[in-house]
Coordinates of C-alpha atoms and ligand atoms in Angstrom, one line a residue:
M1 CA -18.4 -29.9 -3.3
A2 CA -20.7 -29.3 -6.3
D3 CA -24.3 -28.8 -5.3
T4 CA -26.5 -30.1 -8.2
S5 CA -29.6 -28.4 -7.0
Y6 CA -28.2 -25.2 -8.4
D7 CA -26.6 -24.4 -11.7
F8 CA -23.6 -22.9 -9.9
D9 CA -22.1 -23.1 -6.4
L10 CA -21.0 -19.4 -6.8
F11 CA -22.2 -16.8 -9.3
V12 CA -20.2 -13.6 -9.3
I13 CA -21.7 -10.5 -10.8
G14 CA -18.9 -8.3 -12.1
G15 CA -15.5 -9.1 -13.5
G16 CA -13.4 -6.5 -11.6
S17 CA -10.7 -6.9 -9.1
G18 CA -12.8 -8.2 -6.2
G19 CA -15.1 -10.5 -8.2
V20 CA -12.3 -12.0 -10.2
R21 CA -10.2 -12.8 -7.1
A22 CA -13.2 -14.4 -5.4
A23 CA -14.3 -16.4 -8.5
R24 CA -10.8 -17.8 -9.3
L25 CA -10.1 -18.9 -5.7
A26 CA -13.6 -20.5 -5.3
A27 CA -13.2 -22.3 -8.6
L28 CA -9.8 -23.6 -7.6
S29 CA -11.4 -25.2 -4.5
G30 CA -13.5 -27.4 -6.9
A31 CA -16.6 -25.3 -6.8
K32 CA -18.7 -24.6 -10.0
V33 CA -18.3 -20.9 -10.5
A34 CA -19.5 -18.4 -13.1
V35 CA -18.7 -14.7 -13.6
A36 CA -21.0 -12.4 -15.5
E37 CA -19.4 -9.2 -16.9
E38 CA -21.3 -7.0 -19.3
Y39 CA -18.3 -5.0 -20.6
R40 CA -14.7 -6.3 -20.3
M41 CA -12.8 -8.3 -17.7
G42 CA -10.8 -6.1 -15.3
G43 CA -13.3 -3.7 -14.0
T44 CA -12.7 0.0 -13.2
C45 CA -9.1 -0.5 -12.1
V46 CA -7.8 -2.2 -15.2
I47 CA -10.1 -0.7 -17.9
R48 CA -10.9 2.9 -16.8
G49 CA -9.1 3.5 -13.5
C50 CA -5.8 2.9 -11.7
V51 CA -4.0 1.2 -14.6
P52 CA -4.6 3.6 -17.5
K53 CA -4.5 6.5 -15.0
K54 CA -1.0 5.5 -13.8
F55 CA 0.2 5.3 -17.4
M56 CA -1.1 8.8 -18.0
V57 CA 0.7 10.0 -14.8
Y58 CA 3.9 8.5 -16.3
A59 CA 3.3 10.1 -19.7
S60 CA 2.7 13.4 -18.1
G61 CA 5.8 13.2 -15.8
Y62 CA 8.2 12.7 -18.7
G63 CA 7.7 16.4 -19.8
K64 CA 9.0 17.5 -16.5
H65 CA 11.8 14.9 -16.4
I66 CA 13.0 16.1 -19.8
K67 CA 13.0 19.7 -18.7
H68 CA 14.8 18.9 -15.4
A69 CA 17.5 16.8 -17.2
R70 CA 19.1 20.0 -18.4
G71 CA 20.2 20.7 -14.9
Y72 CA 22.2 17.5 -14.9
G73 CA 24.0 18.3 -18.1
W74 CA 21.7 16.7 -20.7
S75 CA 20.9 18.8 -23.7
V76 CA 17.5 18.0 -25.0
G77 CA 16.6 18.9 -28.5
Q78 CA 13.1 19.6 -29.9
V79 CA 10.6 18.0 -27.6
S80 CA 7.1 17.1 -28.6
Y81 CA 4.3 14.8 -27.3
D82 CA 2.1 12.7 -29.5
H83 CA -1.1 11.7 -27.6
E84 CA -2.1 9.2 -30.2
V85 CA 1.1 7.3 -29.9
F86 CA 0.8 7.2 -26.2
A87 CA -2.9 6.4 -26.1
T88 CA -2.4 3.5 -28.5
A89 CA 0.3 2.0 -26.4
M90 CA -1.8 2.5 -23.2
H91 CA -4.9 0.9 -24.7
A92 CA -2.8 -2.1 -25.9
E93 CA -1.5 -2.7 -22.4
V94 CA -5.1 -2.4 -21.0
D95 CA -6.2 -5.0 -23.5
R96 CA -3.3 -7.2 -22.6
L97 CA -4.2 -7.0 -18.9
S98 CA -7.9 -7.6 -19.5
G99 CA -6.9 -10.7 -21.5
I100 CA -4.9 -12.0 -18.6
Y101 CA -7.9 -11.6 -16.2
H102 CA -10.0 -13.5 -18.7
R103 CA -7.4 -16.3 -19.2
N104 CA -6.8 -16.6 -15.4
L105 CA -10.5 -17.2 -14.9
V106 CA -10.7 -19.7 -17.7
N107 CA -7.7 -21.5 -16.5
A108 CA -9.2 -21.8 -13.0
G109 CA -12.3 -23.4 -14.6
V110 CA -14.6 -20.4 -14.2
E111 CA -17.4 -20.1 -16.7
I112 CA -17.4 -16.5 -18.2
I113 CA -20.8 -15.1 -19.1
E114 CA -20.3 -12.0 -21.3
E115 CA -23.6 -10.3 -20.5
R116 CA -25.4 -8.4 -17.7
A117 CA -27.0 -10.4 -14.9
E118 CA -29.8 -9.1 -12.7
F119 CA -31.5 -10.6 -9.7
V120 CA -34.8 -12.5 -9.9
D121 CA -34.7 -13.7 -6.4
A122 CA -32.1 -14.6 -3.7
N123 CA -30.7 -17.6 -5.7
T124 CA -31.7 -16.7 -9.3
L125 CA -30.4 -14.3 -11.9
R126 CA -31.6 -13.4 -15.3
L127 CA -29.0 -12.9 -18.0
K128 CA -30.1 -9.7 -19.8
A129 CA -29.0 -10.3 -23.4
S130 CA -29.9 -14.0 -23.7
G131 CA -32.9 -13.9 -21.4
K132 CA -31.7 -17.1 -19.7
T133 CA -32.1 -17.6 -16.0
V134 CA -29.4 -19.3 -13.8
T135 CA -29.4 -20.3 -10.2
A136 CA -26.6 -20.3 -7.7
R137 CA -26.1 -21.5 -4.1
K138 CA -24.1 -18.4 -3.4
I139 CA -24.1 -15.1 -5.2
L140 CA -21.4 -12.4 -4.9
I141 CA -22.1 -8.8 -6.0
A142 CA -19.0 -7.2 -7.2
V143 CA -20.3 -4.7 -9.7
G144 CA -18.2 -1.8 -8.5
G145 CA -19.1 1.9 -8.9
R146 CA -19.4 4.5 -11.6
P147 CA -18.8 8.3 -11.7
W148 CA -21.6 10.3 -10.2
M149 CA -23.0 13.1 -12.2
P150 CA -25.5 15.7 -11.2
S151 CA -28.8 15.6 -13.2
A152 CA -29.7 18.0 -16.0
E153 CA -32.0 19.8 -13.5
E154 CA -29.2 20.2 -11.0
L155 CA -26.7 21.3 -13.6
P156 CA -28.1 22.4 -17.0
G157 CA -25.8 21.4 -19.8
V158 CA -24.2 18.5 -17.8
E159 CA -24.5 16.4 -21.0
H160 CA -21.6 18.4 -22.4
A161 CA -19.3 17.2 -19.7
I162 CA -17.3 13.9 -19.6
T163 CA -16.2 11.8 -16.6
S164 CA -13.1 9.8 -15.8
N165 CA -14.6 7.0 -18.0
E166 CA -14.2 9.0 -21.1
I167 CA -11.0 10.9 -20.3
F168 CA -8.9 7.9 -21.4
H169 CA -10.5 8.0 -24.9
L170 CA -9.8 11.6 -25.9
E171 CA -8.2 11.5 -29.3
T172 CA -6.4 14.7 -29.0
L173 CA -5.3 16.8 -26.0
P174 CA -7.8 19.5 -24.9
K175 CA -6.9 23.1 -25.4
H176 CA -8.5 24.1 -22.1
L177 CA -9.6 21.4 -19.7
V178 CA -11.9 22.4 -16.7
I179 CA -12.3 19.8 -14.0
A180 CA -15.0 19.9 -11.3
G181 CA -14.1 18.4 -7.9
G182 CA -11.3 18.3 -5.4
G183 CA -10.9 14.6 -4.7
Y184 CA -8.5 11.9 -5.8
I185 CA -9.6 11.9 -9.4
A186 CA -9.8 15.6 -9.9
V187 CA -6.3 16.4 -8.5
E188 CA -4.7 13.5 -10.3
F189 CA -6.0 14.4 -13.7
A190 CA -5.4 18.1 -13.2
H191 CA -1.7 17.2 -12.8
V192 CA -1.7 14.8 -15.7
F193 CA -3.1 17.3 -18.2
A194 CA -1.1 20.3 -16.8
G195 CA 2.0 18.1 -17.2
L196 CA 1.1 17.4 -20.8
G197 CA 1.0 21.1 -21.5
V198 CA -2.8 21.5 -21.4
K199 CA -4.2 24.7 -19.9
T200 CA -6.0 23.2 -16.9
C201 CA -8.4 24.7 -14.4
L202 CA -9.9 23.0 -11.3
V203 CA -13.1 24.2 -9.7
Y204 CA -13.6 23.0 -6.1
R205 CA -16.5 23.8 -3.8
G206 CA -14.4 23.8 -0.7
D207 CA -11.3 25.8 0.2
T208 CA -8.5 23.2 0.1
V209 CA -8.6 20.0 -2.1
L210 CA -8.5 16.4 -0.7
R211 CA -11.0 16.8 2.1
G212 CA -10.5 13.9 4.6
F213 CA -6.7 13.9 4.2
D214 CA -4.3 15.4 6.7
E215 CA -4.4 19.2 6.6
D216 CA -0.7 19.5 5.8
V217 CA -1.1 17.1 2.9
R218 CA -4.0 19.0 1.7
M219 CA -2.2 22.3 1.7
A220 CA 0.9 20.8 0.1
V221 CA -1.2 19.3 -2.7
H222 CA -3.2 22.5 -3.1
E223 CA 0.0 24.6 -3.5
G224 CA 1.5 21.9 -5.7
L225 CA -1.4 22.2 -8.1
K226 CA -0.8 25.9 -8.5
E227 CA 3.0 25.4 -8.9
A228 CA 2.2 22.9 -11.7
G229 CA 0.3 25.7 -13.4
V230 CA -3.2 24.5 -12.6
R231 CA -5.6 27.4 -12.1
V232 CA -7.5 26.4 -8.9
I233 CA -10.8 28.1 -8.3
T234 CA -12.3 27.4 -4.9
Q235 CA -15.6 28.0 -3.0
T236 CA -17.8 27.7 -6.0
V237 CA -19.5 25.2 -8.3
F238 CA -20.8 25.0 -11.9
E239 CA -24.2 26.7 -12.4
K240 CA -24.7 25.7 -16.0
I241 CA -22.8 24.6 -19.1
E242 CA -23.6 26.0 -22.5
K243 CA -22.4 25.2 -26.0
T244 CA -21.1 28.1 -28.0
D245 CA -19.6 28.7 -31.5
G246 CA -16.3 29.8 -30.0
D247 CA -12.9 28.3 -30.4
L248 CA -13.5 26.9 -26.9
P249 CA -17.0 25.7 -27.5
L250 CA -18.1 25.2 -23.9
R251 CA -19.0 28.0 -21.5
I252 CA -19.3 27.3 -17.8
Q253 CA -21.2 29.7 -15.7
L254 CA -20.0 29.5 -12.1
K255 CA -22.2 30.2 -9.1
N256 CA -19.8 32.9 -8.0
G257 CA -20.8 35.0 -11.1
H258 CA -17.7 34.3 -13.1
H259 CA -17.5 32.1 -16.2
L260 CA -14.9 29.8 -17.9
E261 CA -14.5 28.6 -21.4
A262 CA -13.3 25.1 -22.2
D263 CA -13.2 22.5 -24.9
V264 CA -13.3 19.6 -22.4
I265 CA -15.1 19.5 -19.1
M266 CA -14.6 16.6 -16.7
M267 CA -16.8 16.0 -13.7
A268 CA -14.9 14.3 -10.9
V269 CA -17.4 14.9 -8.2
G270 CA -17.5 11.4 -6.6
R271 CA -18.5 7.9 -7.5
C272 CA -21.6 5.9 -6.7
P273 CA -22.4 2.2 -6.4
N274 CA -23.5 0.4 -9.5
T275 CA -26.7 -1.1 -8.1
D276 CA -29.3 0.7 -10.4
G277 CA -31.3 -1.9 -12.2
L278 CA -29.5 -4.8 -10.5
G279 CA -32.8 -6.1 -9.1
C280 CA -31.7 -5.9 -5.5
E281 CA -35.3 -5.3 -4.4
A282 CA -36.4 -8.6 -6.0
A283 CA -33.8 -10.5 -3.9
G284 CA -34.6 -8.5 -0.8
I285 CA -31.0 -7.0 -0.5
A286 CA -30.8 -4.0 1.8
L287 CA -29.1 -0.9 0.3
D288 CA -28.1 2.3 2.0
A289 CA -29.3 5.7 1.0
N290 CA -26.7 6.0 -1.7
G291 CA -27.5 2.6 -3.2
A292 CA -24.5 0.8 -1.7
V293 CA -25.0 -2.8 -0.6
I294 CA -25.0 -3.1 3.2
V295 CA -22.7 -5.8 4.4
D296 CA -21.2 -7.0 7.7
E297 CA -17.5 -7.6 8.3
W298 CA -17.8 -10.9 6.4
S299 CA -19.1 -9.1 3.3
K300 CA -22.4 -10.8 3.9
T301 CA -25.6 -9.0 3.0
N302 CA -28.9 -9.3 4.9
V303 CA -29.8 -12.2 2.5
P304 CA -28.1 -15.5 3.6
S305 CA -27.1 -16.5 0.0
I306 CA -25.7 -13.2 -1.1
W307 CA -22.4 -11.4 -0.4
A308 CA -20.9 -8.2 -1.8
V309 CA -17.3 -6.9 -2.1
G310 CA -15.5 -3.8 -3.4
D311 CA -16.8 -0.4 -4.4
V312 CA -20.4 -1.4 -4.5
T313 CA -20.3 -1.7 -0.7
D314 CA -18.9 1.8 -0.3
R315 CA -16.5 0.8 2.4
V316 CA -13.0 1.8 1.2
A317 CA -13.1 2.3 -2.6
L318 CA -9.6 0.9 -3.5
T319 CA -8.6 -2.0 -5.7
P320 CA -6.5 -3.9 -3.2
V321 CA -9.3 -3.6 -0.6
A322 CA -11.7 -5.2 -3.1
I323 CA -9.2 -7.9 -3.8
R324 CA -8.7 -8.7 -0.1
E325 CA -12.5 -8.7 0.6
G326 CA -13.0 -11.1 -2.4
H327 CA -10.1 -13.3 -1.1
A328 CA -11.5 -13.4 2.4
F329 CA -15.0 -14.2 1.2
A330 CA -13.7 -17.1 -1.0
E331 CA -11.5 -18.6 1.7
T332 CA -14.2 -18.3 4.3
E333 CA -16.9 -19.8 2.1
F334 CA -15.0 -22.3 0.0
Y335 CA -12.0 -23.4 2.0
D336 CA -13.4 -23.4 5.5
K337 CA -10.7 -20.8 6.5
P338 CA -12.8 -18.1 8.0
W339 CA -11.2 -14.6 8.1
H340 CA -12.3 -11.1 7.2
F341 CA -10.3 -8.1 6.0
D342 CA -9.3 -5.5 8.6
H343 CA -10.1 -2.1 7.0
S344 CA -7.8 -0.2 9.4
D345 CA -4.4 1.4 8.4
I346 CA -4.8 0.9 4.6
P347 CA -1.9 2.6 2.8
T348 CA -3.1 4.8 0.0
A349 CA -1.6 7.1 -2.6
V350 CA -2.9 10.0 -4.6
F351 CA -0.9 10.2 -7.9
T352 CA -0.5 13.9 -8.0
Q353 CA 3.0 15.1 -9.2
P354 CA 4.6 14.9 -6.7
E355 CA 2.5 12.2 -5.2
V356 CA 0.9 11.6 -1.8
G357 CA 1.4 8.5 0.3
T358 CA -0.5 8.1 3.5
V359 CA -1.3 5.5 6.0
G360 CA -3.1 5.7 9.3
M361 CA -4.7 8.7 11.0
S362 CA -4.6 12.3 10.1
E363 CA -3.5 14.7 12.8
A364 CA -7.1 16.0 13.1
D365 CA -8.6 12.5 13.4
A366 CA -6.0 11.5 15.9
R367 CA -6.6 14.6 18.0
K368 CA -10.3 13.9 17.9
K369 CA -9.8 10.3 19.1
Y370 CA -6.9 10.7 21.6
G371 CA -6.9 14.4 22.5
N372 CA -3.2 15.3 22.6
V373 CA -0.9 13.9 20.0
D374 CA 2.8 14.5 19.1
I375 CA 3.6 15.7 15.6
Y376 CA 6.9 15.4 13.8
K377 CA 7.1 17.0 10.5
T378 CA 9.6 18.3 8.0
R379 CA 9.4 20.1 4.6
F380 CA 12.6 20.1 2.6
R381 CA 13.9 20.4 -1.0
P382 CA 15.1 16.9 -1.9
M383 CA 18.7 16.6 -3.1
K384 CA 17.7 15.8 -6.6
N385 CA 16.0 19.1 -7.0
M386 CA 19.1 21.1 -6.0
L387 CA 20.4 20.9 -9.6
N388 CA 17.3 20.5 -11.7
G389 CA 15.4 23.7 -11.0
D390 CA 12.4 21.8 -9.5
T391 CA 11.2 24.0 -6.7
S392 CA 8.9 21.4 -5.2
R393 CA 9.5 20.3 -1.6
V394 CA 8.9 17.1 0.2
L395 CA 6.5 16.9 3.2
M396 CA 6.9 14.2 5.8
K397 CA 4.8 14.0 8.9
L398 CA 4.4 11.5 11.7
V399 CA 1.4 11.5 14.1
V400 CA 2.3 9.9 17.4
K401 CA 0.3 8.9 20.4
P402 CA 2.1 10.4 23.4
D403 CA 1.4 7.7 26.1
D404 CA 2.8 4.7 24.3
E405 CA 4.6 6.5 21.4
R406 CA 2.7 4.4 18.8
V407 CA 2.8 5.9 15.4
L408 CA -0.8 6.5 14.4
G409 CA -0.2 8.0 11.0
V410 CA 2.5 8.7 8.4
H411 CA 1.9 11.2 5.6
I412 CA 4.3 12.0 2.7
V413 CA 4.0 14.3 -0.2
G414 CA 7.0 13.9 -2.6
E415 CA 8.4 11.8 -5.4
D416 CA 8.0 8.1 -4.7
A417 CA 5.8 8.7 -1.7
A418 CA 3.6 5.8 -2.8
E419 CA 6.5 3.4 -2.8
M420 CA 7.6 4.6 0.6
I421 CA 4.2 4.4 2.2
Q422 CA 3.7 0.8 1.0
A423 CA 6.7 -0.3 3.0
I424 CA 5.9 1.9 6.0
G425 CA 2.4 0.3 6.0
I426 CA 3.9 -2.9 7.2
A427 CA 5.5 -1.3 10.2
I428 CA 2.2 0.6 11.0
K429 CA 0.3 -2.7 10.8
M430 CA 2.8 -4.2 13.3
G431 CA 2.2 -1.3 15.7
V432 CA 5.5 0.6 15.2
T433 CA 6.5 3.2 17.7
K434 CA 8.4 6.4 17.4
P435 CA 11.4 4.9 19.2
D436 CA 11.4 2.1 16.6
F437 CA 11.7 4.8 13.9
D438 CA 14.5 6.5 15.9
R439 CA 16.6 3.3 16.3
T440 CA 16.3 2.5 12.6
C441 CA 19.5 3.4 10.8
A442 CA 19.1 6.0 8.1
L443 CA 19.8 5.1 4.5
H444 CA 21.9 7.9 3.1
P445 CA 21.5 9.7 0.8
S446 CA 17.8 9.1 0.3
V447 CA 14.6 11.0 0.7
A448 CA 13.2 8.4 3.0
E449 CA 16.0 8.7 5.6
E450 CA 14.2 11.9 6.8
L451 CA 11.5 9.6 8.2
V452 CA 13.9 8.1 10.8
T453 CA 15.8 11.3 11.6
M454 CA 13.0 13.5 12.8
R455 CA 13.8 14.2 16.5
Q456 CA 12.1 17.5 17.3
K457 CA 8.4 17.5 18.2
W458 CA 6.7 20.1 16.1
V459 CA 5.5 23.1 18.1
P460 CA 2.9 25.3 16.5
E461 CA 4.1 28.8 15.8
V462 CA 2.5 31.3 18.2
T463 CA 1.4 34.4 16.4
A464 CA 1.3 37.7 18.4
Ligands
NDP501 P1 -13.9 11.8 -4.0 O1 -15.0 11.4 -3.2 O2 -12.5 11.6 -3.6 O3 -14.0 13.4 -4.4 C1 -15.2 13.9 -4.8 C2 -15.0 15.4 -5.0 O4 -16.2 16.0 -5.5 C3 -14.8 16.1 -3.6 O5 -13.9 17.1 -3.8 C4 -16.2 16.7 -3.3 O6 -16.2 17.9 -2.5 C5 -16.7 17.0 -4.7 N1 -18.1 17.0 -4.9 C6 -19.0 16.1 -4.5 N2 -20.2 16.4 -4.8 C7 -20.2 17.6 -5.4 C8 -21.1 18.5 -6.0 N3 -22.4 18.2 -6.0 N4 -20.7 19.6 -6.5 C9 -19.4 19.9 -6.6 N5 -18.4 19.2 -6.0 C10 -18.8 18.0 -5.5 O7 -14.3 11.2 -5.4 P2 -13.4 10.8 -6.7 O8 -14.4 10.7 -7.7 O9 -12.3 11.7 -6.9 O10 -12.8 9.4 -6.3 C11 -13.7 8.3 -5.9 C12 -12.9 7.3 -5.1 O11 -12.2 6.5 -6.0 C13 -11.9 7.9 -4.1 O12 -12.5 8.2 -2.9 C14 -11.0 6.7 -4.0 O13 -11.4 5.8 -3.0 C15 -11.0 6.1 -5.3 N6 -9.8 6.5 -6.1 C16 -8.6 6.2 -5.7 C17 -7.5 6.5 -6.4 C18 -6.1 6.2 -5.9 O14 -6.0 5.2 -5.1 N7 -5.0 6.8 -6.2 C19 -7.5 7.3 -7.6 C20 -8.9 7.6 -8.0 C21 -10.0 7.2 -7.2 P3 -16.0 17.8 -0.9 O15 -14.6 17.6 -0.6 O16 -16.5 19.2 -0.5 O17 -16.9 16.7 -0.5

């Protein structure tokens, strides 16, 4: 297998989810593989994304659980939260996971290069710190993405704001946190900090958060933010940020003429591919206007020796997608088992509180594609909330194609929606129909049983 005309059979740039999966599999086939990582093994997901974020969601949720426990007869004494205790435990777990990534690569025989690699040409990379050059028969770009920030010209004072990279390293809780954006990251962290008792404000340029999601989901999340105590300001953006001598030392001037004061400002206005300075031009790799590496369904770039997987390709920026893309690449190129990942019907969750679980098409997208669609939906107070004072309601919605009754989309907002949607994702992938849902026996008492007991098509209310 080993090709001695190059230093490596495969050189992976980036030790995140996609790169590590591809490197490990390729090495286990007998190929000579290296991974270059300039920071720590694990990438966004493990180090500054999904994993620490989910721990923060759990930490935040306990406050509500303690409060709600009273409705079930528990008397709870003095309650307090120590951010340092939690953050220390969270970082220790992140370190442990990063170590596992490292060990798994070593055990598979991958050479780990702890420095930045940049392209010299289509088969050559320069290692930034040591100045060495290495060659590889195949190169996989798996460098991920990073938070996008407006420039100081676009937003004066932007240097006073942090991003989701830094939010995990706050030593104390903010007094007043202001978050810009209305996507996944903005809404998840708004709930996290509101749940931890922080006065939290979200500023979104549109009218309802989570653009691109089903309208009912968006409305439920938008309302949920307000119910959780988040101040949601819409239809405006930051004009400038200034430092002051006040107790809340940051003053945000909004474009709508109002201003806000904060001690921490987080920009969550999207992410961009990490291709700056990677030397893609030197290797002739085609990038799109946002700097994402252009690939085909095989994750192949326009250069025959170079592939790319994960967020850097700006297809679907989710960890399991990067892993699948990396897996498919490795099996195709190193095991002679060609397959590529199918990007349709990917289940996804937004870890608001309660959370969103969604798979397949939104009602609007389905109507655009198929014209008429049948909608089944329900909003109800789950049994658990009847005694605990929680006023939040569950949303469940099915989008169904009328001619063959195929379920095109399932959308849930409610506790454990992520868990439910993972299982439903299997059925959707198998082409489940509404009659399949109908003949599935309910599991009682559960929240999920409502998914198989919706019989009435939803008819829009006609207003006079
Ligand atoms: P998103 O693309 O989801 O959201 C970006 C938000 O910023 C949108 O609300 C957008 O508004 C707004 N925005 C963009 N540009 C500007 C601007 N110039 N001024 C003001 N507002 C602006 O990005 P995120 O950073 O939240 O997340 C990135 C990706 O990471 C997600 O798409 C997802 O794939 C992944 N992710 C997944 C998670 C999960 O699986 N639970 C959790 C976190 C991230 P508008 O809607 O008007 O465009």
